[in-house]
Amino acid sequence: MAAQHDQEEYFDVLTKTGEKTGISKPRGEVHRDGDYHRAVHVWIFAESTHELLLQRRADCKDSWAGQWDISSAGHIAAGDSSLISAMRELQEELGVTLPKDAFELIFVFLQECTINDGKFINNEYNDVYLVTTIDPIPLEAFTLQESEVSAVKYISFEEYRRVLAQEHPEYVPYDVNGQYGQLFTIIEKRYKENAEARSLALEKQLNRYASTSLSAELTGLTAADKEALSLLVKAATIMDKIFYVQVWYSNPSLRDWLKENADKSQLDKLKWMYYVINKSPWSCLDENEAFLTTADSAVKLLPKATKPVPGWKGFEYRTAFPVVKPPGANFYPPDMDKLEFTSWKDSLQKDKQEEAMGFFNVIRRHSESLFEDSTSQKVGNVISSPQDLYVVPYSQEYNSLLAEAANLLHKAGDMASSSSLKRLLHSKADAFLSNDYYDSDIAWMELDSKLDVTIGPYETYEDALFGYKATFEAFIGVRDDKATAQLKLFGDNLQVLEKNLPMDNIYKSESVTAAPIRVIQLLYNAGDVKGPQTVAFNLPNDERIVKDRGTSMVMLKNVSEAKFKLILKPISDVCIMEEQREFVDFESFFTHTICHECCHGIGPHTITLPSGQKSTVRLELQELHSSLEEAKADIAGLWALRFLMDRDLIPKSLAKSMYVSFLAGCFRSVRFGLEEAHGKGQALQFNYLFEKGAFILHPDETFAVDFEKVEDSVTSLSREILTIQARGDKEAARTLLQKYGVMTPSLKRALEKLENVQVPVDIVPDFPIANQILCDIN
């Protein structure tokens, strides 16, 4: 890259392990002193010919002059970002202007070498990007930067690997048997994979889900509510559209492409079927391992990405996504790390810091926006700065979709027969456009309607970087009045449970509000409902409302019944000692689910740190919060059941059943994967209780509960987790999860047995009533 304004570039100096030191130095000094720094490599690969584009470095270059090298490459200037650097280098060196969805980060390569008689020391962390085109780009379409590039050519990736292995003097050297060999391995695997083998693998993944139909009796709904239901189902489908964007920016185009091509082959059909379950190219049950690659993705045409060539329609490329699921999803810039966010956030005023960490906004780059708005001029001046990041509220980021959803909710609110449902729908519609969800969440908690609706941004599991940002979801159902009435005692006893939690009194709240509990028969869900299906939820997560008003719970009874019948009972037949299998029953399973959700509403939320500063558990534990919170709700829920039994509030006859059903449930949840919050939290509990002797492995490889030890072990783990949360102790949380939230041999063997007999891992619901509504609308 040429120096800007005739001044020598400055680079951020890194530690040997790649972290920023806070020091920047001129380019010449960095290479003289051998400082570690960052750069980008951009490879253009033609899919139809399996060729890579190479550039010949200009003869005036101070390193590897006149040799054939990467399609485009350059240093990342001080304060600049990786993706913007990649986009800019491609434009400056080759005259190719591409959007960010063309760039796939495939790996990071550390190059350590010395050339020019020891005068040029290159210790460089390279972010390696792949741009996948359908066909080779005509060479005359490129505009070469003479100071950097003297020529370009295509070469087959196999031939290029051979010349590098031979250390051909005309090519810049890369060790194809070392880190850089990943480039060739990735391409080879994508384009030489056996379609039959891949189809079998996808079938195996699909078979882990049991299809089930979920419906409800609508006779209790008024005619007006039935009309409102149609509008609500349509609004819910918009939550789907928003969620696809929240997962990854090229995810919607991938979805449309897979759906459009699903009938082309059996493999294409299987790709689409498994995508529908996961709502992304990453498999929820396989630690988010990708089951698709960019080679499966959508094709886009850019007629003006390069200078025009007669007879050539333009730049056709695959929309890219990384093999490794981005922890920040599409809530943050794809090349932003935690250090950059934290440095920027700390530079803001306190109210702006809270906004940056808020639930209902995304973080974007000014430089990225400037680049995307600038296709007719060079963008060498588009440089990141400490203020490059900025906040965009959801109401702006998803404006067109939220406006459409708001219109549907207002119409449904006008029709609804219940005053509380009217209030909820109108206030939620207003929140979609104002980005202030407080009143609508209160209205949701106070909902008293036969037609039950949850819609909006709530859960933060998708933000694995910090756990700050909420995803959109929708649950529509019919309230089960009889089951709801039976559960009132749990909500009414929350303050008593809080007062008796196994943690120091200093951490307990004196004002826990009774939690309303609603039991519904689910008619439809949408948005963030990928992979394993939830059986209940406790909302809202906004700490302001939790502090002021508590939380409310919704139990999805028909989902619970399906999971118990299709999954938990078969698990117990394989993993539970024969003498204890009779204790696995639906009443215990469902009752613990209730207590789990209740316990989300008690325990530490807003906390006082040892320094005296006020904070929240979510902000202090960040990406560890979700897993630990799920573990807390589970284990404290088990403690709460015992507590309520001891006070004769629930039958003591459930004692053995609740522990054995919980043990069987451990295997069910761990199968979701340890990258998923519930799975990791469940592994923590199982391994802890197994270590304490509360769970026992028998010689026949079945498990049992030691009823003499389990109560004290449950109390002990509850105390440990609650205390970590109360202190906001992230290091203690990390230590606990690293020790127990892992796949131990005993767990692994149990899961292997379940796989061998093909017990489903979860369900795929079908919603006949909602499907008919959508069919009628379309």
CSV table of C-alpha atoms in Angstrom, one decimal, residues 81-237:
chain,number,residue,atom,x,y,z
A,81,SER,CA,-9.4,-2.4,11.0
A,82,SER,CA,-8.7,-5.7,9.2
A,83,LEU,CA,-11.7,-5.9,6.9
A,84,ILE,CA,-11.5,-2.3,5.8
A,85,SER,CA,-7.8,-2.8,5.0
A,86,ALA,CA,-8.6,-5.9,2.9
A,87,MET,CA,-11.3,-4.0,1.0
A,88,ARG,CA,-9.1,-1.0,0.5
A,89,GLU,CA,-6.0,-3.0,-0.7
A,90,LEU,CA,-8.0,-4.9,-3.3
A,91,GLN,CA,-9.4,-1.6,-4.6
A,92,GLU,CA,-6.1,0.3,-4.6
A,93,GLU,CA,-3.9,-2.5,-6.0
A,94,LEU,CA,-6.2,-4.1,-8.5
A,95,GLY,CA,-9.1,-1.7,-9.0
A,96,VAL,CA,-11.7,-4.1,-7.6
A,97,THR,CA,-14.3,-2.6,-5.3
A,98,LEU,CA,-16.3,-5.2,-3.3
A,99,PRO,CA,-18.7,-5.2,-0.4
A,100,LYS,CA,-17.9,-6.9,2.9
A,101,ASP,CA,-20.0,-10.0,2.1
A,102,ALA,CA,-17.4,-11.0,-0.5
A,103,PHE,CA,-14.6,-11.5,2.0
A,104,GLU,CA,-14.3,-14.7,4.0
A,105,LEU,CA,-11.7,-14.7,6.8
A,106,ILE,CA,-10.3,-18.3,6.6
A,107,PHE,CA,-7.3,-18.2,9.0
A,108,VAL,CA,-4.7,-16.0,10.6
A,109,PHE,CA,-1.1,-16.7,9.6
A,110,LEU,CA,2.0,-15.6,11.5
A,111,GLN,CA,5.0,-15.0,9.2
A,112,GLU,CA,8.4,-14.7,10.8
A,113,CYS,CA,11.3,-14.2,8.5
A,114,THR,CA,14.4,-12.0,7.8
A,115,ILE,CA,15.5,-10.8,4.3
A,116,ASN,CA,17.7,-8.2,2.6
A,117,ASP,CA,20.8,-9.3,4.5
A,118,GLY,CA,19.0,-8.9,7.9
A,119,LYS,CA,17.9,-5.3,7.1
A,120,PHE,CA,14.2,-6.3,6.7
A,121,ILE,CA,12.7,-8.3,9.6
A,122,ASN,CA,9.1,-9.4,9.0
A,123,ASN,CA,7.2,-10.5,12.1
A,124,GLU,CA,3.6,-10.3,10.8
A,125,TYR,CA,0.2,-11.5,11.8
A,126,ASN,CA,-1.8,-11.9,8.5
A,127,ASP,CA,-5.5,-12.1,8.4
A,128,VAL,CA,-6.1,-14.3,5.3
A,129,TYR,CA,-9.2,-13.6,3.3
A,130,LEU,CA,-10.7,-15.6,0.5
A,131,VAL,CA,-12.9,-14.0,-2.3
A,132,THR,CA,-14.7,-16.7,-4.3
A,133,THR,CA,-15.7,-15.8,-7.8
A,134,ILE,CA,-17.7,-18.1,-10.2
A,135,ASP,CA,-15.3,-17.6,-13.1
A,136,PRO,CA,-11.9,-16.0,-13.6
A,137,ILE,CA,-12.0,-12.2,-14.0
A,138,PRO,CA,-10.7,-11.0,-17.4
A,139,LEU,CA,-7.2,-9.7,-16.8
A,140,GLU,CA,-8.0,-6.5,-18.7
A,141,ALA,CA,-10.7,-5.7,-16.0
A,142,PHE,CA,-8.0,-5.0,-13.4
A,143,THR,CA,-6.6,-1.5,-12.9
A,144,LEU,CA,-3.1,-2.2,-11.5
A,145,GLN,CA,-1.4,0.2,-9.0
A,146,GLU,CA,2.0,0.6,-10.7
A,147,SER,CA,3.9,1.3,-7.5
A,148,GLU,CA,2.7,-2.0,-6.1
A,149,VAL,CA,1.8,-4.4,-8.9
A,150,SER,CA,3.4,-5.0,-12.3
A,151,ALA,CA,1.2,-7.9,-13.6
A,152,VAL,CA,-1.5,-10.4,-12.6
A,153,LYS,CA,-2.1,-14.0,-13.7
A,154,TYR,CA,-4.3,-17.0,-12.8
A,155,ILE,CA,-2.7,-20.3,-11.8
A,156,SER,CA,-4.4,-23.5,-10.7
A,157,PHE,CA,-4.3,-23.9,-6.9
A,158,GLU,CA,-2.6,-27.3,-7.2
A,159,GLU,CA,0.1,-25.9,-9.6
A,160,TYR,CA,0.7,-23.0,-7.2
A,161,ARG,CA,1.0,-25.4,-4.3
A,162,ARG,CA,3.6,-27.4,-6.3
A,163,VAL,CA,5.8,-24.3,-7.2
A,164,LEU,CA,5.7,-23.2,-3.5
A,165,ALA,CA,6.8,-26.7,-2.4
A,166,GLN,CA,9.6,-26.5,-4.9
A,167,GLU,CA,10.6,-23.1,-3.5
A,168,HIS,CA,10.6,-21.7,-7.1
A,169,PRO,CA,12.6,-18.4,-7.1
A,170,GLU,CA,10.0,-16.5,-9.0
A,171,TYR,CA,7.4,-16.9,-6.2
A,172,VAL,CA,7.3,-15.3,-2.8
A,173,PRO,CA,7.9,-18.3,-0.4
A,174,TYR,CA,5.3,-19.8,1.8
A,175,ASP,CA,5.5,-23.0,3.7
A,176,VAL,CA,2.8,-25.2,2.2
A,177,ASN,CA,3.5,-27.8,4.9
A,178,GLY,CA,3.1,-25.3,7.6
A,179,GLN,CA,0.3,-22.8,8.5
A,180,TYR,CA,-0.1,-21.5,5.0
A,181,GLY,CA,-1.0,-25.0,3.8
A,182,GLN,CA,-4.5,-24.3,5.2
A,183,LEU,CA,-5.3,-22.3,2.1
A,184,PHE,CA,-4.9,-25.3,-0.1
A,185,THR,CA,-6.5,-27.7,2.3
A,186,ILE,CA,-9.6,-25.5,2.6
A,187,ILE,CA,-10.1,-25.2,-1.2
A,188,GLU,CA,-9.4,-28.9,-1.8
A,189,LYS,CA,-11.9,-30.0,0.8
A,190,ARG,CA,-14.6,-27.7,-0.5
A,191,TYR,CA,-14.4,-28.7,-4.1
A,192,LYS,CA,-13.4,-32.4,-3.9
A,193,GLU,CA,-15.9,-33.6,-1.3
A,194,ASN,CA,-18.0,-36.6,-2.2
A,195,ALA,CA,-21.7,-35.6,-2.6
A,196,GLU,CA,-23.0,-39.0,-1.4
A,197,ALA,CA,-20.9,-38.9,1.7
A,198,ARG,CA,-22.0,-35.4,2.5
A,199,SER,CA,-25.6,-36.4,2.0
A,200,LEU,CA,-25.2,-39.2,4.5
A,201,ALA,CA,-23.6,-36.9,7.0
A,202,LEU,CA,-26.5,-34.4,6.7
A,203,GLU,CA,-29.1,-37.2,7.0
A,204,LYS,CA,-27.3,-38.3,10.2
A,205,GLN,CA,-27.5,-34.8,11.6
A,206,LEU,CA,-31.2,-34.4,10.6
A,207,ASN,CA,-32.1,-37.7,12.3
A,208,ARG,CA,-31.1,-36.3,15.7
A,209,TYR,CA,-34.4,-34.3,15.5
A,210,ALA,CA,-37.8,-35.9,15.9
A,211,SER,CA,-40.6,-34.2,14.0
A,212,THR,CA,-43.7,-33.5,16.0
A,213,SER,CA,-46.9,-31.6,15.3
A,214,LEU,CA,-47.8,-28.9,17.9
A,215,SER,CA,-51.4,-27.5,18.0
A,216,ALA,CA,-54.0,-26.2,20.4
A,217,GLU,CA,-57.7,-25.9,20.8
A,218,LEU,CA,-59.0,-22.6,19.5
A,219,THR,CA,-62.5,-22.8,20.8
A,220,GLY,CA,-61.7,-20.6,23.7
A,221,LEU,CA,-60.7,-17.7,21.4
A,222,THR,CA,-63.2,-15.0,20.4
A,223,ALA,CA,-63.8,-14.4,16.7
A,224,ALA,CA,-61.8,-11.1,17.1
A,225,ASP,CA,-58.9,-12.9,18.6
A,226,LYS,CA,-58.8,-15.4,15.8
A,227,GLU,CA,-58.6,-12.5,13.3
A,228,ALA,CA,-55.8,-11.0,15.4
A,229,LEU,CA,-54.0,-14.4,15.4
A,230,SER,CA,-53.6,-14.3,11.7
A,231,LEU,CA,-51.9,-10.9,11.9
A,232,LEU,CA,-49.7,-12.0,14.8
A,233,VAL,CA,-48.4,-15.1,12.9
A,234,LYS,CA,-47.5,-12.8,10.0
A,235,ALA,CA,-45.7,-10.4,12.4
A,236,ALA,CA,-43.9,-13.3,13.8
A,237,THR,CA,-42.5,-14.2,10.4
